[in-house]
Amino acid sequence: MKLIGGHTSPFVRKTRIVLAEKRIECEFVVDNPTDPASRVADFNPLGKIPVLVTDDGAAIYDSSVIVEYLDTVSPVGRLIPEPGRQRIQVKRCEALADGLMEAAILIILEGRRPSRQQSREWVERQAAKVDSALRAAALELAEKNWCAGESYSLADIALGCALGYLDFRFVDLDWRARHPNLDRHAQKLSKRPSFDTTVPKDAPKP
């Protein structure tokens, strides 16, 4: 298998962490969809990352579909419960974290547009989503050890990736002071090798 993506995408990071936790060997192919030479669209007609290409050549996207597939590939450390209420709780937490990441990315992309074309209202709308998602995640986590149920799951991975992306791209957003329980959770997750080896980073300048 090969995973197509980039080092800075939190959705790619989520997938890479699941691969590591499941101990699945997978080639990581770095490809930026904004690069004119990108081949991402050859595998995903939406031109988005991540894309997982299986050994038989099938392309799987997006990240929520990929991680669900990976959880069935290896019996090691199930990250998504069997169908039932707890599974819904895990997937709901993932959806919240994914929405936070998407809103944060949209803010970054808007900031890369020519200044005269940028919309303050659009940025404020996305920032409100980030703030609301953080409050909801903090309320959901409360003083629990894990986001959903009594064990580490995809819910924790997704939230950890969302918080990590805020640290990476929004250094002035003091979410840790406002949500100390999320801070504690992020620090705990950062000690896992799967998180430590996938910290987002920009490509070096040529």
mmCIF file of C-alpha atoms in Angstrom:
data_model
loop_
_atom_site.group_PDB
_atom_site.id
_atom_site.type_symbol
_atom_site.label_atom_id
_atom_site.label_comp_id
_atom_site.label_asym_id
_atom_site.label_seq_id
_atom_site.Cartn_x
_atom_site.Cartn_y
_atom_site.Cartn_z
ATOM 1 C CA MET A 1 0.000 0.000 0.000
ATOM 2 C CA LYS A 2 0.971 3.613 -0.380
ATOM 3 C CA LEU A 3 -0.357 6.747 1.266
ATOM 4 C CA ILE A 4 -0.337 9.925 -0.798
ATOM 5 C CA GLY A 5 -0.240 13.148 1.179
ATOM 6 C CA GLY A 6 1.853 15.868 2.775
ATOM 7 C CA HIS A 7 3.602 16.514 6.076
ATOM 8 C CA THR A 8 1.462 19.506 7.053
ATOM 9 C CA SER A 9 -2.057 18.152 6.506
ATOM 10 C CA PRO A 10 -3.760 17.151 9.777
ATOM 11 C CA PHE A 11 -5.953 14.729 7.830
ATOM 12 C CA VAL A 12 -2.857 13.010 6.452
ATOM 13 C CA ARG A 13 -1.369 12.969 9.938
ATOM 14 C CA LYS A 14 -4.484 11.284 11.296
ATOM 15 C CA THR A 15 -4.067 8.544 8.710
ATOM 16 C CA ARG A 16 -0.343 8.150 9.378
ATOM 17 C CA ILE A 17 -0.981 7.818 13.118
ATOM 18 C CA VAL A 18 -3.562 5.096 12.513
ATOM 19 C CA LEU A 19 -1.080 3.263 10.271
ATOM 20 C CA ALA A 20 1.537 3.444 13.027
ATOM 21 C CA GLU A 21 -0.851 2.360 15.768
ATOM 22 C CA LYS A 22 -2.054 -0.552 13.643
ATOM 23 C CA ARG A 23 1.543 -1.455 12.720
ATOM 24 C CA ILE A 24 0.726 -1.491 9.028
ATOM 25 C CA GLU A 25 3.602 -1.119 6.570
ATOM 26 C CA CYS A 26 2.800 1.566 4.016
ATOM 27 C CA GLU A 27 4.877 3.687 1.652
ATOM 28 C CA PHE A 28 4.404 7.414 2.229
ATOM 29 C CA VAL A 29 4.396 9.346 -1.058
ATOM 30 C CA VAL A 30 4.669 13.103 -0.527
ATOM 31 C CA ASP A 31 2.525 15.016 -3.012
ATOM 32 C CA ASN A 32 1.029 18.504 -2.715
ATOM 33 C CA PRO A 33 -2.225 18.948 -4.683
ATOM 34 C CA THR A 34 -1.352 22.618 -5.304
ATOM 35 C CA ASP A 35 1.836 21.637 -7.119
ATOM 36 C CA PRO A 36 1.346 21.832 -10.925
ATOM 37 C CA ALA A 37 3.087 18.457 -11.215
ATOM 38 C CA SER A 38 0.850 16.811 -8.595
ATOM 39 C CA ARG A 39 -0.619 13.411 -9.414
ATOM 40 C CA VAL A 40 -3.168 13.438 -6.596
ATOM 41 C CA ALA A 41 -6.064 13.949 -9.030
ATOM 42 C CA ASP A 42 -5.026 10.736 -10.817
ATOM 43 C CA PHE A 43 -6.109 8.853 -7.697
ATOM 44 C CA ASN A 44 -8.759 11.143 -6.199
ATOM 45 C CA PRO A 45 -10.968 13.066 -8.632
ATOM 46 C CA LEU A 46 -11.511 15.666 -5.909
ATOM 47 C CA GLY A 47 -7.768 16.393 -5.912
ATOM 48 C CA LYS A 48 -7.558 16.134 -2.130
ATOM 49 C CA ILE A 49 -5.258 14.332 0.277
ATOM 50 C CA PRO A 50 -4.866 11.852 1.829
ATOM 51 C CA VAL A 51 -5.379 9.036 -0.647
ATOM 52 C CA LEU A 52 -4.621 5.414 0.195
ATOM 53 C CA VAL A 53 -3.759 3.178 -2.748
ATOM 54 C CA THR A 54 -4.158 -0.497 -1.899
ATOM 55 C CA ASP A 55 -1.991 -3.316 -3.204
ATOM 56 C CA ASP A 56 -4.595 -4.123 -5.856
ATOM 57 C CA GLY A 57 -4.587 -0.528 -7.086
ATOM 58 C CA ALA A 58 -7.826 0.678 -5.515
ATOM 59 C CA ALA A 59 -7.824 4.288 -4.310
ATOM 60 C CA ILE A 60 -9.529 5.073 -0.987
ATOM 61 C CA TYR A 61 -10.413 8.575 0.206
ATOM 62 C CA ASP A 62 -11.099 10.655 2.348
ATOM 63 C CA SER A 63 -9.349 10.293 5.743
ATOM 64 C CA SER A 64 -12.432 9.086 7.639
ATOM 65 C CA VAL A 65 -12.966 6.318 5.076
ATOM 66 C CA ILE A 66 -9.269 5.434 4.992
ATOM 67 C CA VAL A 67 -8.933 5.039 8.766
ATOM 68 C CA GLU A 68 -12.059 2.910 8.938
ATOM 69 C CA TYR A 69 -10.613 0.662 6.240
ATOM 70 C CA LEU A 70 -7.253 0.438 8.020
ATOM 71 C CA ASP A 71 -8.934 -0.559 11.259
ATOM 72 C CA THR A 72 -10.247 -3.671 9.485
ATOM 73 C CA VAL A 73 -6.910 -4.558 7.852
ATOM 74 C CA SER A 74 -5.074 -5.429 11.060
ATOM 75 C CA PRO A 75 -6.460 -6.886 14.300
ATOM 76 C CA VAL A 76 -3.861 -4.931 16.295
ATOM 77 C CA GLY A 77 -5.356 -2.318 18.624
ATOM 78 C CA ARG A 78 -8.879 -1.724 17.346
ATOM 79 C CA LEU A 79 -9.507 2.018 17.178
ATOM 80 C CA ILE A 80 -13.167 2.004 16.137
ATOM 81 C CA PRO A 81 -15.659 -0.037 18.208
ATOM 82 C CA GLU A 82 -18.109 -2.501 16.725
ATOM 83 C CA PRO A 83 -21.431 -1.015 15.568
ATOM 84 C CA GLY A 84 -23.326 0.427 18.509
ATOM 85 C CA ARG A 85 -23.559 3.523 20.665
ATOM 86 C CA GLN A 86 -19.839 3.705 21.452
ATOM 87 C CA ARG A 87 -18.957 3.520 17.759
ATOM 88 C CA ILE A 88 -21.254 6.452 17.076
ATOM 89 C CA GLN A 89 -19.609 8.361 19.920
ATOM 90 C CA VAL A 90 -16.143 7.755 18.449
ATOM 91 C CA LYS A 91 -17.231 8.766 14.942
ATOM 92 C CA ARG A 92 -19.004 11.853 16.287
ATOM 93 C CA CYS A 93 -15.821 12.934 18.062
ATOM 94 C CA GLU A 94 -13.899 12.356 14.841
ATOM 95 C CA ALA A 95 -16.419 14.477 12.922
ATOM 96 C CA LEU A 96 -16.032 17.315 15.435
ATOM 97 C CA ALA A 97 -12.239 17.215 15.194
ATOM 98 C CA ASP A 98 -12.361 16.966 11.399
ATOM 99 C CA GLY A 99 -14.660 19.988 11.275
ATOM 100 C CA LEU A 100 -12.260 21.942 13.472
ATOM 101 C CA MET A 101 -9.365 21.044 11.171
ATOM 102 C CA GLU A 102 -11.315 21.971 8.057
ATOM 103 C CA ALA A 103 -12.267 25.380 9.469
ATOM 104 C CA ALA A 104 -8.665 26.044 10.505
ATOM 105 C CA ILE A 105 -7.376 25.098 7.056
ATOM 106 C CA LEU A 106 -9.920 27.389 5.389
ATOM 107 C CA ILE A 107 -8.596 30.294 7.478
ATOM 108 C CA ILE A 108 -5.054 29.547 6.319
ATOM 109 C CA LEU A 109 -6.107 29.282 2.666
ATOM 110 C CA GLU A 110 -8.036 32.536 2.852
ATOM 111 C CA GLY A 111 -4.936 34.239 4.229
ATOM 112 C CA ARG A 112 -2.977 33.116 1.171
ATOM 113 C CA ARG A 113 -5.320 34.868 -1.230
ATOM 114 C CA PRO A 114 -4.467 38.389 -2.440
ATOM 115 C CA SER A 115 -5.346 40.780 0.379
ATOM 116 C CA ARG A 116 -7.965 42.631 -1.686
ATOM 117 C CA GLN A 117 -9.812 39.337 -2.267
ATOM 118 C CA GLN A 118 -9.830 38.180 1.342
ATOM 119 C CA SER A 119 -13.053 38.225 3.339
ATOM 120 C CA ARG A 120 -12.898 39.140 7.013
ATOM 121 C CA GLU A 121 -16.436 37.821 7.476
ATOM 122 C CA TRP A 122 -15.397 34.439 6.067
ATOM 123 C CA VAL A 123 -12.382 34.225 8.369
ATOM 124 C CA GLU A 124 -14.449 35.219 11.392
ATOM 125 C CA ARG A 125 -17.036 32.576 10.535
ATOM 126 C CA GLN A 126 -14.378 29.860 10.385
ATOM 127 C CA ALA A 127 -12.698 31.141 13.567
ATOM 128 C CA ALA A 128 -16.049 30.905 15.348
ATOM 129 C CA LYS A 129 -16.275 27.271 14.260
ATOM 130 C CA VAL A 130 -12.819 26.568 15.668
ATOM 131 C CA ASP A 131 -13.718 28.207 18.971
ATOM 132 C CA SER A 132 -17.048 26.400 19.193
ATOM 133 C CA ALA A 133 -15.439 23.048 18.380
ATOM 134 C CA LEU A 134 -12.803 23.559 21.069
ATOM 135 C CA ARG A 135 -15.477 24.321 23.657
ATOM 136 C CA ALA A 136 -17.486 21.261 22.637
ATOM 137 C CA ALA A 137 -14.411 19.011 22.719
ATOM 138 C CA ALA A 138 -13.421 20.284 26.163
ATOM 139 C CA LEU A 139 -16.942 19.724 27.460
ATOM 140 C CA GLU A 140 -17.040 16.232 25.968
ATOM 141 C CA LEU A 141 -13.648 15.250 27.366
ATOM 142 C CA ALA A 142 -14.278 16.778 30.813
ATOM 143 C CA GLU A 143 -11.988 14.925 33.235
ATOM 144 C CA LYS A 144 -12.053 11.604 31.390
ATOM 145 C CA ASN A 145 -8.891 9.733 30.433
ATOM 146 C CA TRP A 146 -10.060 9.247 26.843
ATOM 147 C CA CYS A 147 -12.480 10.992 24.522
ATOM 148 C CA ALA A 148 -14.863 8.081 24.044
ATOM 149 C CA GLY A 149 -15.210 5.059 26.302
ATOM 150 C CA GLU A 150 -12.517 3.624 28.530
ATOM 151 C CA SER A 151 -9.698 3.273 26.022
ATOM 152 C CA TYR A 152 -7.647 5.080 23.395
ATOM 153 C CA SER A 153 -9.487 5.312 20.093
ATOM 154 C CA LEU A 154 -9.798 7.133 16.803
ATOM 155 C CA ALA A 155 -11.589 9.904 18.711
ATOM 156 C CA ASP A 156 -8.363 10.703 20.580
ATOM 157 C CA ILE A 157 -6.290 10.543 17.403
ATOM 158 C CA ALA A 158 -8.559 12.948 15.550
ATOM 159 C CA LEU A 159 -8.676 15.416 18.435
ATOM 160 C CA GLY A 160 -4.901 15.210 18.894
ATOM 161 C CA CYS A 161 -4.354 15.994 15.208
ATOM 162 C CA ALA A 162 -6.722 18.965 15.379
ATOM 163 C CA LEU A 163 -4.964 20.395 18.426
ATOM 164 C CA GLY A 164 -1.574 19.745 16.863
ATOM 165 C CA TYR A 165 -2.590 21.667 13.762
ATOM 166 C CA LEU A 166 -3.597 24.645 15.888
ATOM 167 C CA ASP A 167 -0.152 24.562 17.518
ATOM 168 C CA PHE A 168 1.440 24.403 14.074
ATOM 169 C CA ARG A 169 -0.481 27.111 12.236
ATOM 170 C CA PHE A 170 -2.071 29.232 14.985
ATOM 171 C CA VAL A 171 0.718 29.834 17.479
ATOM 172 C CA ASP A 172 -1.028 32.898 18.900
ATOM 173 C CA LEU A 173 -4.258 31.033 19.639
ATOM 174 C CA ASP A 174 -4.001 30.352 23.365
ATOM 175 C CA TRP A 175 -6.362 27.378 23.411
ATOM 176 C CA ARG A 176 -4.320 25.602 26.102
ATOM 177 C CA ALA A 177 -4.988 28.274 28.731
ATOM 178 C CA ARG A 178 -8.700 28.345 27.940
ATOM 179 C CA HIS A 179 -9.072 24.571 27.894
ATOM 180 C CA PRO A 180 -6.596 23.008 30.346
ATOM 181 C CA ASN A 181 -8.152 19.559 30.021
ATOM 182 C CA LEU A 182 -7.475 19.607 26.273
ATOM 183 C CA ASP A 183 -3.924 20.743 27.051
ATOM 184 C CA ARG A 184 -3.414 17.754 29.365
ATOM 185 C CA HIS A 185 -4.840 15.404 26.770
ATOM 186 C CA ALA A 186 -2.633 16.813 24.015
ATOM 187 C CA GLN A 187 0.452 16.449 26.194
ATOM 188 C CA LYS A 188 -0.431 12.833 26.951
ATOM 189 C CA LEU A 189 -0.951 12.037 23.273
ATOM 190 C CA SER A 190 2.312 13.740 22.277
ATOM 191 C CA LYS A 191 4.237 11.094 24.224
ATOM 192 C CA ARG A 192 2.991 8.330 21.930
ATOM 193 C CA PRO A 193 5.557 7.453 19.212
ATOM 194 C CA SER A 194 2.851 7.679 16.540
ATOM 195 C CA PHE A 195 2.255 11.331 17.423
ATOM 196 C CA ASP A 196 5.895 12.191 18.039
ATOM 197 C CA THR A 197 7.037 10.980 14.613
ATOM 198 C CA THR A 198 4.278 12.744 12.673
ATOM 199 C CA VAL A 199 4.515 16.294 14.034
ATOM 200 C CA PRO A 200 3.580 18.586 11.110
ATOM 201 C CA LYS A 201 6.384 20.494 9.459
ATOM 202 C CA ASP A 202 6.822 22.678 6.409
ATOM 203 C CA ALA A 203 9.097 21.486 3.633
ATOM 204 C CA PRO A 204 12.585 23.035 3.798
ATOM 205 C CA LYS A 205 13.150 26.024 1.532
ATOM 206 C CA PRO A 206 15.232 25.222 -1.569
#
